[in-house]
Short mmCIF file of C-alpha atoms in Angstrom, two decimals:
data_model
loop_
_atom_site.label_atom_id
_atom_site.label_comp_id
_atom_site.label_asym_id
_atom_site.label_seq_id
_atom_site.Cartn_x
_atom_site.Cartn_y
_atom_site.Cartn_z
CA ARG A 1 29.59 -1.83 4.40
CA ALA A 2 32.81 -1.80 5.95
CA ASP A 3 35.11 1.26 4.86
CA VAL A 4 31.60 3.10 5.59
CA LEU A 5 31.11 1.87 9.06
CA GLN A 6 35.51 2.74 9.71
CA GLY A 7 35.23 5.91 7.92
CA LEU A 8 32.15 7.55 8.93
CA TYR A 9 31.07 5.70 12.36
CA GLY A 10 34.31 4.85 13.80
CA TYR A 11 33.34 1.32 14.19
CA ASP A 12 35.94 -1.90 12.89
CA ASN A 13 33.07 -4.93 11.75
CA THR A 14 36.05 -6.60 10.57
CA PRO A 15 34.67 -9.58 13.08
CA PHE A 16 31.87 -10.18 11.40
CA ILE A 17 32.86 -10.16 8.10
CA THR A 18 35.36 -12.87 9.16
CA ASP A 19 32.78 -14.75 10.71
CA LEU A 20 30.99 -14.87 7.40
CA GLN A 21 33.88 -15.68 5.20
CA GLN A 22 34.81 -18.43 7.76
CA GLN A 23 31.19 -19.85 7.01
CA GLY A 24 31.83 -19.96 3.66
CA PHE A 25 30.75 -16.28 2.42
CA ILE A 26 32.21 -13.67 -0.24
CA VAL A 27 31.36 -10.38 1.26
CA VAL A 28 31.02 -7.91 -1.89
CA PRO A 29 34.28 -5.36 -0.60
CA GLN A 30 33.01 -2.72 -2.65
CA SER A 31 29.23 -3.45 -3.36
CA ARG A 32 27.08 -0.67 -4.27
CA ALA A 33 23.42 -0.15 -3.94
CA ASN A 34 21.74 1.33 -6.98
CA TYR A 35 19.72 3.57 -5.42
CA PRO A 36 18.83 5.42 -1.50
CA ARG A 37 15.08 4.40 -1.29
CA THR A 38 14.23 0.32 -0.64
CA ALA A 39 10.97 1.17 -2.80
CA LEU A 40 13.43 1.75 -5.50
CA SER A 41 16.07 -0.25 -4.67
CA LEU A 42 14.55 -3.96 -4.11
CA PRO A 43 12.37 -4.51 -6.86
CA SER A 44 15.38 -3.34 -9.18
CA SER A 45 17.04 -6.33 -7.54
CA LEU A 46 14.63 -8.59 -7.48
CA ASN A 47 13.97 -8.06 -11.27
CA MET A 48 17.21 -7.48 -12.15
CA ASP A 49 16.56 -4.22 -13.61
CA TYR A 50 16.49 -0.61 -13.65
CA ILE A 51 13.27 0.75 -12.15
CA GLN A 52 13.38 3.35 -14.86
CA ASN A 53 12.69 0.08 -17.58
CA LEU A 54 10.30 -1.88 -15.17
CA MET A 55 8.23 1.53 -14.72
CA PRO A 56 8.60 3.97 -17.12
CA GLY A 57 6.63 6.91 -17.48
CA MET A 58 6.20 7.04 -13.62
CA GLU A 59 7.80 10.75 -13.03
CA ASP A 60 4.95 12.65 -12.36
CA SER A 61 3.27 9.89 -10.04
CA PRO A 62 4.14 10.14 -6.44
CA PHE A 63 2.26 6.89 -5.80
CA TRP A 64 5.72 4.88 -5.40
CA TRP A 65 3.80 1.74 -3.19
CA ARG A 66 2.66 0.92 -7.32
CA VAL A 67 6.27 -0.74 -7.15
CA SER A 68 4.49 -3.67 -4.84
CA PRO A 69 4.19 -6.06 -7.36
CA LEU A 70 7.43 -6.06 -8.73
CA ILE A 71 8.29 -7.11 -5.38
CA SER A 72 5.59 -10.16 -4.90
CA ASP A 73 5.78 -11.62 -8.32
CA SER A 74 9.39 -10.61 -9.35
CA ARG A 75 11.28 -11.67 -12.49
CA THR A 76 12.85 -14.14 -10.27
CA TRP A 77 10.48 -15.36 -8.30
CA GLU A 78 8.76 -15.76 -11.93
CA ILE A 79 11.85 -17.81 -13.04
CA LEU A 80 12.20 -19.79 -9.81
CA LYS A 81 8.87 -21.39 -10.22
CA GLU A 82 9.12 -22.39 -13.59
CA ALA A 83 12.36 -24.48 -11.99
CA GLY A 84 9.97 -25.72 -9.39
CA TYR A 85 10.88 -23.82 -6.39
CA ILE A 86 8.75 -22.81 -4.04
CA SER A 87 7.77 -19.53 -2.39
CA VAL A 88 8.51 -19.07 1.65
CA ALA A 89 8.21 -15.32 2.94
CA VAL A 90 8.41 -14.70 6.22
CA ALA A 91 6.36 -11.34 7.82
CA SER A 92 7.42 -7.72 7.33
CA ASP A 93 5.61 -4.61 8.89
CA TRP A 94 6.46 -2.77 5.39
CA ALA A 95 3.47 -3.32 3.56
CA PRO A 96 5.31 -3.47 0.22
CA THR A 97 7.54 -6.77 1.66
CA ASN A 98 4.62 -8.22 3.73
CA ASN A 99 4.19 -10.61 0.79
CA THR A 100 1.08 -12.48 1.92
CA LYS A 101 1.11 -14.36 -1.86
CA ALA A 102 3.88 -16.71 -1.21
CA ASP A 103 3.19 -20.79 -1.41
CA VAL A 104 4.04 -20.23 2.64
CA TYR A 105 3.88 -17.43 4.51
CA LEU A 106 5.02 -17.18 8.11
CA HIS A 107 3.97 -14.43 10.80
CA PRO A 108 3.97 -14.48 14.74
CA LYS A 109 0.25 -14.35 15.26
CA PRO A 110 -3.24 -14.56 13.01
CA LEU A 111 -4.05 -11.40 12.17
CA HIS A 112 -0.96 -9.11 10.81
CA ILE A 113 -1.57 -5.49 10.82
CA ILE A 114 0.67 -3.10 9.37
CA GLY A 115 0.38 0.04 7.04
CA PHE A 116 -2.48 2.41 7.52
CA PRO A 117 -4.83 0.10 9.40
CA ALA A 118 -2.22 -0.18 11.77
CA TYR A 119 -1.96 3.67 11.99
CA TYR A 120 -5.62 4.04 11.87
CA ILE A 121 -6.37 2.06 15.21
CA ALA A 122 -3.27 3.70 17.42
CA THR A 123 -4.43 7.42 16.12
CA THR A 124 -8.47 6.78 16.51
CA PRO A 125 -10.47 5.75 19.46
CA LEU A 126 -10.11 2.11 18.10
CA LYS A 127 -7.16 1.96 19.52
CA ILE A 128 -8.68 1.41 22.97
CA PHE A 129 -9.49 -2.40 21.40
CA ALA A 130 -5.94 -2.93 20.68
CA PRO A 131 -4.82 -4.62 24.30
CA LEU A 132 -7.72 -6.94 23.80
CA LEU A 133 -6.62 -7.87 20.46
CA SER A 134 -3.01 -8.09 21.00
CA PRO A 135 -2.70 -11.85 22.30
CA ILE A 136 -3.80 -12.66 18.28
CA ALA A 137 -2.74 -9.65 16.46
CA PHE A 138 0.70 -7.97 15.61
CA PHE A 139 0.47 -4.11 15.19
CA THR A 140 3.15 -1.65 13.55
CA SER A 141 4.44 -0.78 17.01
CA THR A 142 7.99 0.15 18.59
CA SER A 143 7.60 -3.23 20.71
CA GLY A 144 5.95 -5.01 17.77
CA HIS A 145 8.56 -4.09 15.61
CA ARG A 146 11.41 -5.58 18.18
CA MET A 147 9.18 -8.86 18.22
CA LEU A 148 8.89 -9.16 14.79
CA ILE A 149 12.20 -8.59 14.12
CA ASN A 150 13.57 -11.77 17.01
CA TYR A 151 10.58 -13.59 15.46
CA ASP A 152 11.85 -13.27 11.63
CA PHE A 153 15.51 -14.27 12.38
CA ASP A 154 13.81 -17.37 14.84
CA THR A 155 11.81 -18.13 12.37
CA LEU A 156 14.64 -18.25 9.15
CA ALA A 157 17.11 -20.34 12.04
CA ASN A 158 14.47 -23.05 12.25
CA LEU A 159 12.65 -23.68 8.26
CA PRO A 160 12.04 -27.25 8.40
CA PRO A 161 13.10 -28.81 4.97
CA THR A 162 10.69 -29.25 2.12
CA SER A 163 10.70 -31.75 -0.62
CA GLN A 164 11.28 -28.97 -3.15
CA PRO A 165 13.39 -26.33 -3.06
CA LYS A 166 12.27 -23.29 -1.84
CA PHE A 167 12.63 -19.57 -2.31
CA VAL A 168 12.68 -17.66 0.87
CA PHE A 169 12.32 -14.08 1.47
CA ALA A 170 12.96 -11.97 4.46
CA HIS A 171 12.73 -7.70 4.88
CA ILE A 172 14.52 -7.55 7.99
CA ILE A 173 14.44 -3.59 8.87
CA ALA A 174 17.20 -3.10 10.84
CA PRO A 175 19.66 -2.08 11.60
CA HIS A 176 17.54 0.83 9.85
CA PRO A 177 15.76 3.22 11.74
CA PRO A 178 14.00 2.65 14.65
CA PHE A 179 16.40 1.73 16.64
CA VAL A 180 14.84 -0.56 19.55
CA PHE A 181 17.93 -2.68 20.46
CA ASP A 182 20.71 -1.91 22.22
CA ALA A 183 24.01 -4.00 21.12
CA GLN A 184 23.15 -6.59 23.69
CA GLY A 185 19.52 -7.18 22.43
CA ASN A 186 18.00 -5.51 25.14
CA PRO A 187 15.16 -3.44 24.97
CA ARG A 188 16.09 -0.24 23.61
CA ASP A 189 13.02 2.90 23.62
CA PRO A 190 14.00 5.14 20.83
CA GLY A 191 12.32 8.41 22.41
CA TYR A 192 9.81 8.95 19.99
CA PRO A 193 6.21 7.40 17.86
CA PHE A 194 6.87 4.85 15.88
CA THR A 195 8.24 5.91 12.50
CA PHE A 196 10.43 4.24 10.09
CA ASN A 197 11.85 7.79 9.23
CA ASP A 198 15.74 7.66 8.09
CA GLY A 199 18.06 10.55 6.79
CA ASN A 200 16.90 14.11 7.36
CA ASP A 201 13.55 12.83 8.48
CA PHE A 202 15.14 11.15 11.09
CA PRO A 203 13.46 12.63 14.56
CA GLN A 204 16.99 13.33 16.35
CA SER A 205 20.29 14.51 16.26
CA LYS A 206 23.28 13.02 14.18
CA ALA A 207 24.59 11.65 17.46
CA VAL A 208 21.96 10.05 18.60
CA TYR A 209 21.69 8.46 15.07
CA ARG A 210 25.58 7.41 15.02
CA GLU A 211 25.63 5.56 18.50
CA ALA A 212 21.93 4.19 18.56
CA TYR A 213 22.77 2.51 14.37
CA ILE A 214 26.56 0.90 15.47
CA ASN A 215 24.93 -0.30 18.77
CA GLN A 216 21.68 -2.13 16.99
CA LEU A 217 24.21 -2.93 14.20
CA GLN A 218 25.92 -5.13 16.57
CA TYR A 219 22.70 -6.88 17.40
CA ILE A 220 22.07 -7.98 14.16
CA ASN A 221 25.39 -9.00 13.59
CA GLN A 222 25.10 -11.72 15.89
CA ARG A 223 21.43 -12.81 14.78
CA VAL A 224 22.81 -12.94 11.53
CA GLU A 225 26.04 -15.23 12.50
CA ASP A 226 23.61 -17.60 14.73
CA MET A 227 20.84 -17.66 11.72
CA VAL A 228 23.79 -18.40 8.84
CA GLU A 229 25.07 -21.27 11.53
CA SER A 230 21.79 -22.77 12.20
CA ILE A 231 20.83 -22.68 8.01
CA LEU A 232 24.29 -24.65 6.98
CA ALA A 233 24.17 -27.21 9.91
CA ASN A 234 20.47 -27.82 9.15
CA ALA A 235 20.60 -27.83 5.48
CA THR A 236 19.48 -30.66 3.56
CA ARG A 237 20.12 -29.74 -0.07
CA PRO A 238 23.25 -27.17 -1.68
CA THR A 239 21.73 -24.21 -0.28
CA VAL A 240 22.33 -20.22 -1.68
CA ILE A 241 22.28 -17.55 0.97
CA ILE A 242 21.89 -13.53 0.03
CA ILE A 243 22.47 -11.16 2.54
CA GLN A 244 21.94 -7.92 1.04
CA SER A 245 21.30 -4.08 2.25
CA ASP A 246 19.24 -2.31 -0.13
CA HIS A 247 21.10 0.50 0.67
CA GLY A 248 23.25 1.71 3.23
CA PRO A 249 23.06 4.03 6.14
CA GLY A 250 21.48 7.49 6.48
CA LEU A 251 23.46 9.53 8.25
CA TYR A 252 24.52 12.23 6.16
CA THR A 253 21.28 11.31 3.77
CA ASP A 254 18.99 14.44 3.01
CA PHE A 255 16.21 12.97 0.60
CA SER A 256 15.71 16.81 -1.00
CA SER A 257 18.72 16.84 -2.54
CA ALA A 258 21.68 14.46 -3.97
CA GLN A 259 24.13 17.30 -2.90
CA ASN A 260 23.82 17.51 0.25
CA THR A 261 23.69 13.50 0.87
CA CYS A 262 26.97 11.80 1.38
CA LEU A 263 26.21 9.60 -1.15
CA TRP A 264 29.29 6.92 -0.50
CA GLU A 265 27.69 6.29 2.40
CA ARG A 266 23.74 5.85 1.17
CA LEU A 267 24.92 4.31 -2.18
CA SER A 268 27.49 1.43 -0.21
CA ASN A 269 25.31 -1.20 1.06
CA PHE A 270 26.39 -4.33 2.11
CA THR A 271 26.46 -7.97 0.28
CA ALA A 272 27.34 -11.28 1.66
CA LEU A 273 27.14 -14.41 -0.44
CA TYR A 274 27.28 -18.08 0.06
CA LEU A 275 27.28 -19.34 -3.23
CA PRO A 276 28.49 -23.08 -3.30
CA GLY A 277 31.09 -23.86 -5.55
CA VAL A 278 31.70 -20.41 -6.78
CA SER A 279 35.14 -18.85 -5.85
CA PRO A 280 35.36 -15.49 -4.69
CA GLN A 281 37.11 -14.34 -8.02
CA ASP A 282 33.97 -15.44 -9.61
CA VAL A 283 32.48 -12.23 -8.18
CA PRO A 284 32.82 -8.77 -8.93
CA GLU A 285 34.28 -6.94 -6.23
CA ASP A 286 31.94 -3.97 -7.12
CA LEU A 287 28.95 -5.94 -7.42
CA ASN A 288 25.71 -4.24 -7.86
CA ALA A 289 22.22 -4.70 -6.31
CA VAL A 290 21.05 -5.07 -10.03
CA ASN A 291 23.36 -7.39 -11.18
CA ILE A 292 23.22 -9.85 -7.92
CA PHE A 293 20.22 -12.37 -8.98
CA ARG A 294 21.88 -12.29 -12.93
CA LEU A 295 24.65 -13.71 -11.31
CA VAL A 296 23.00 -16.32 -9.22
CA LEU A 297 20.51 -17.61 -12.13
CA ASN A 298 23.02 -17.89 -14.54
CA THR A 299 25.24 -19.52 -11.86
CA TYR A 300 22.73 -22.53 -10.64
CA LEU A 301 20.40 -22.33 -13.40
CA GLY A 302 22.55 -21.95 -16.60
CA THR A 303 20.49 -18.56 -17.33
CA ASP A 304 22.50 -16.13 -19.80
CA PHE A 305 21.77 -13.01 -18.42
CA PRO A 306 24.60 -10.32 -19.10
CA MET A 307 25.88 -8.05 -16.30
CA LEU A 308 24.21 -4.89 -16.67
CA GLU A 309 26.43 -1.25 -16.59
CA ASN A 310 26.52 -0.08 -12.76
CA ARG A 311 24.76 2.90 -12.49
CA GLN A 312 23.72 4.87 -9.30
CA TYR A 313 20.76 7.34 -8.98
CA TYR A 314 18.84 9.37 -6.83
CA PRO A 315 14.89 10.99 -6.85
CA GLU A 316 15.19 14.78 -7.59
CA ASN A 317 12.22 15.08 -5.07
CA PRO A 318 11.41 13.12 -2.39
CA GLY A 319 7.25 14.05 -3.22
CA TYR A 320 8.16 12.47 -7.05
CA ILE A 321 10.75 9.64 -6.23
CA PHE A 322 10.64 8.05 -10.17
CA ARG A 323 12.34 11.37 -11.34
CA LEU A 324 15.66 9.65 -10.89
CA GLU A 325 19.26 11.58 -11.76
CA ASP A 326 22.30 9.98 -12.41
CA VAL A 327 24.90 10.28 -9.52
CA THR A 328 27.32 7.51 -10.28
CA ASP A 329 29.92 10.23 -10.98
CA GLU A 330 29.18 11.57 -7.54
CA ILE A 331 29.48 8.67 -5.78
CA ASN A 332 33.56 9.29 -3.73
CA ARG A 333 33.52 12.69 -3.91
CA PRO A 334 33.72 13.98 -0.75
CA CYS A 335 30.71 14.00 1.99
CA PRO A 336 28.48 16.92 3.25
#
């Protein structure tokens, strides 16, 4: 979010926001994520409800990956399917959002090897076969991650028209670590083995994080601008576009302690909406992620979902992310 980037990173994101607004987007100035982790935030957003209601009784479970069906078979998708939409998913290198069940699944190579299989190949004698497989197989790695980000943007910008309306889902893990691009999009070596680790799990200094995050952000901003311009230029029917980060940056995030975390940074997410026929006055300035699809479906499909109260939650224990404490009233306290 622009105020966080300015306040904590000394970076002015106004040109990017202005570009989106000139293309017709509504940029939500006080947008909030409801959770600090993708595994909580994304299923909540796609199912238009808080994760505590979607998965009750999970407080003592460490199995966070059980959220995966809430992403691939979300309530939003079920409603759109009933309305005649087809689903399109572009490949991700995070297993829960790599939705191979979509009607159309777009991926760069015939084999898409991520998660534990990729880790197993990379850390056992099987790794000697990786070069032989590389022409036909995508593997999670620094270079693979870089390639996949560019592939996803290129694919989204050039989707062919379909006879049916389509719901397109893409989870692009950037500017989130690892930082694999400089500001111009040139390859950057993170300097450590591939990992998505963020916040206090980030393996380098805060100074490196601050600089590398902004550099990668600048490249991603340009890719987003170009992608949006292409989508709108090629659209054959009215198009809704949602650009949403499922949480904020992690420079001052401690996954083991909400008290030691800058909640203002982590729970201030970016939301920009291209909503034909909707004026900025119709979109709450503090729209939360849990309400985005309620707003969109009410507007275009005539549903009547009430807006939920804006609340923010933080895991009490990083190993049990469903044990949540309400931190809504602490969002604006001074950062550690």
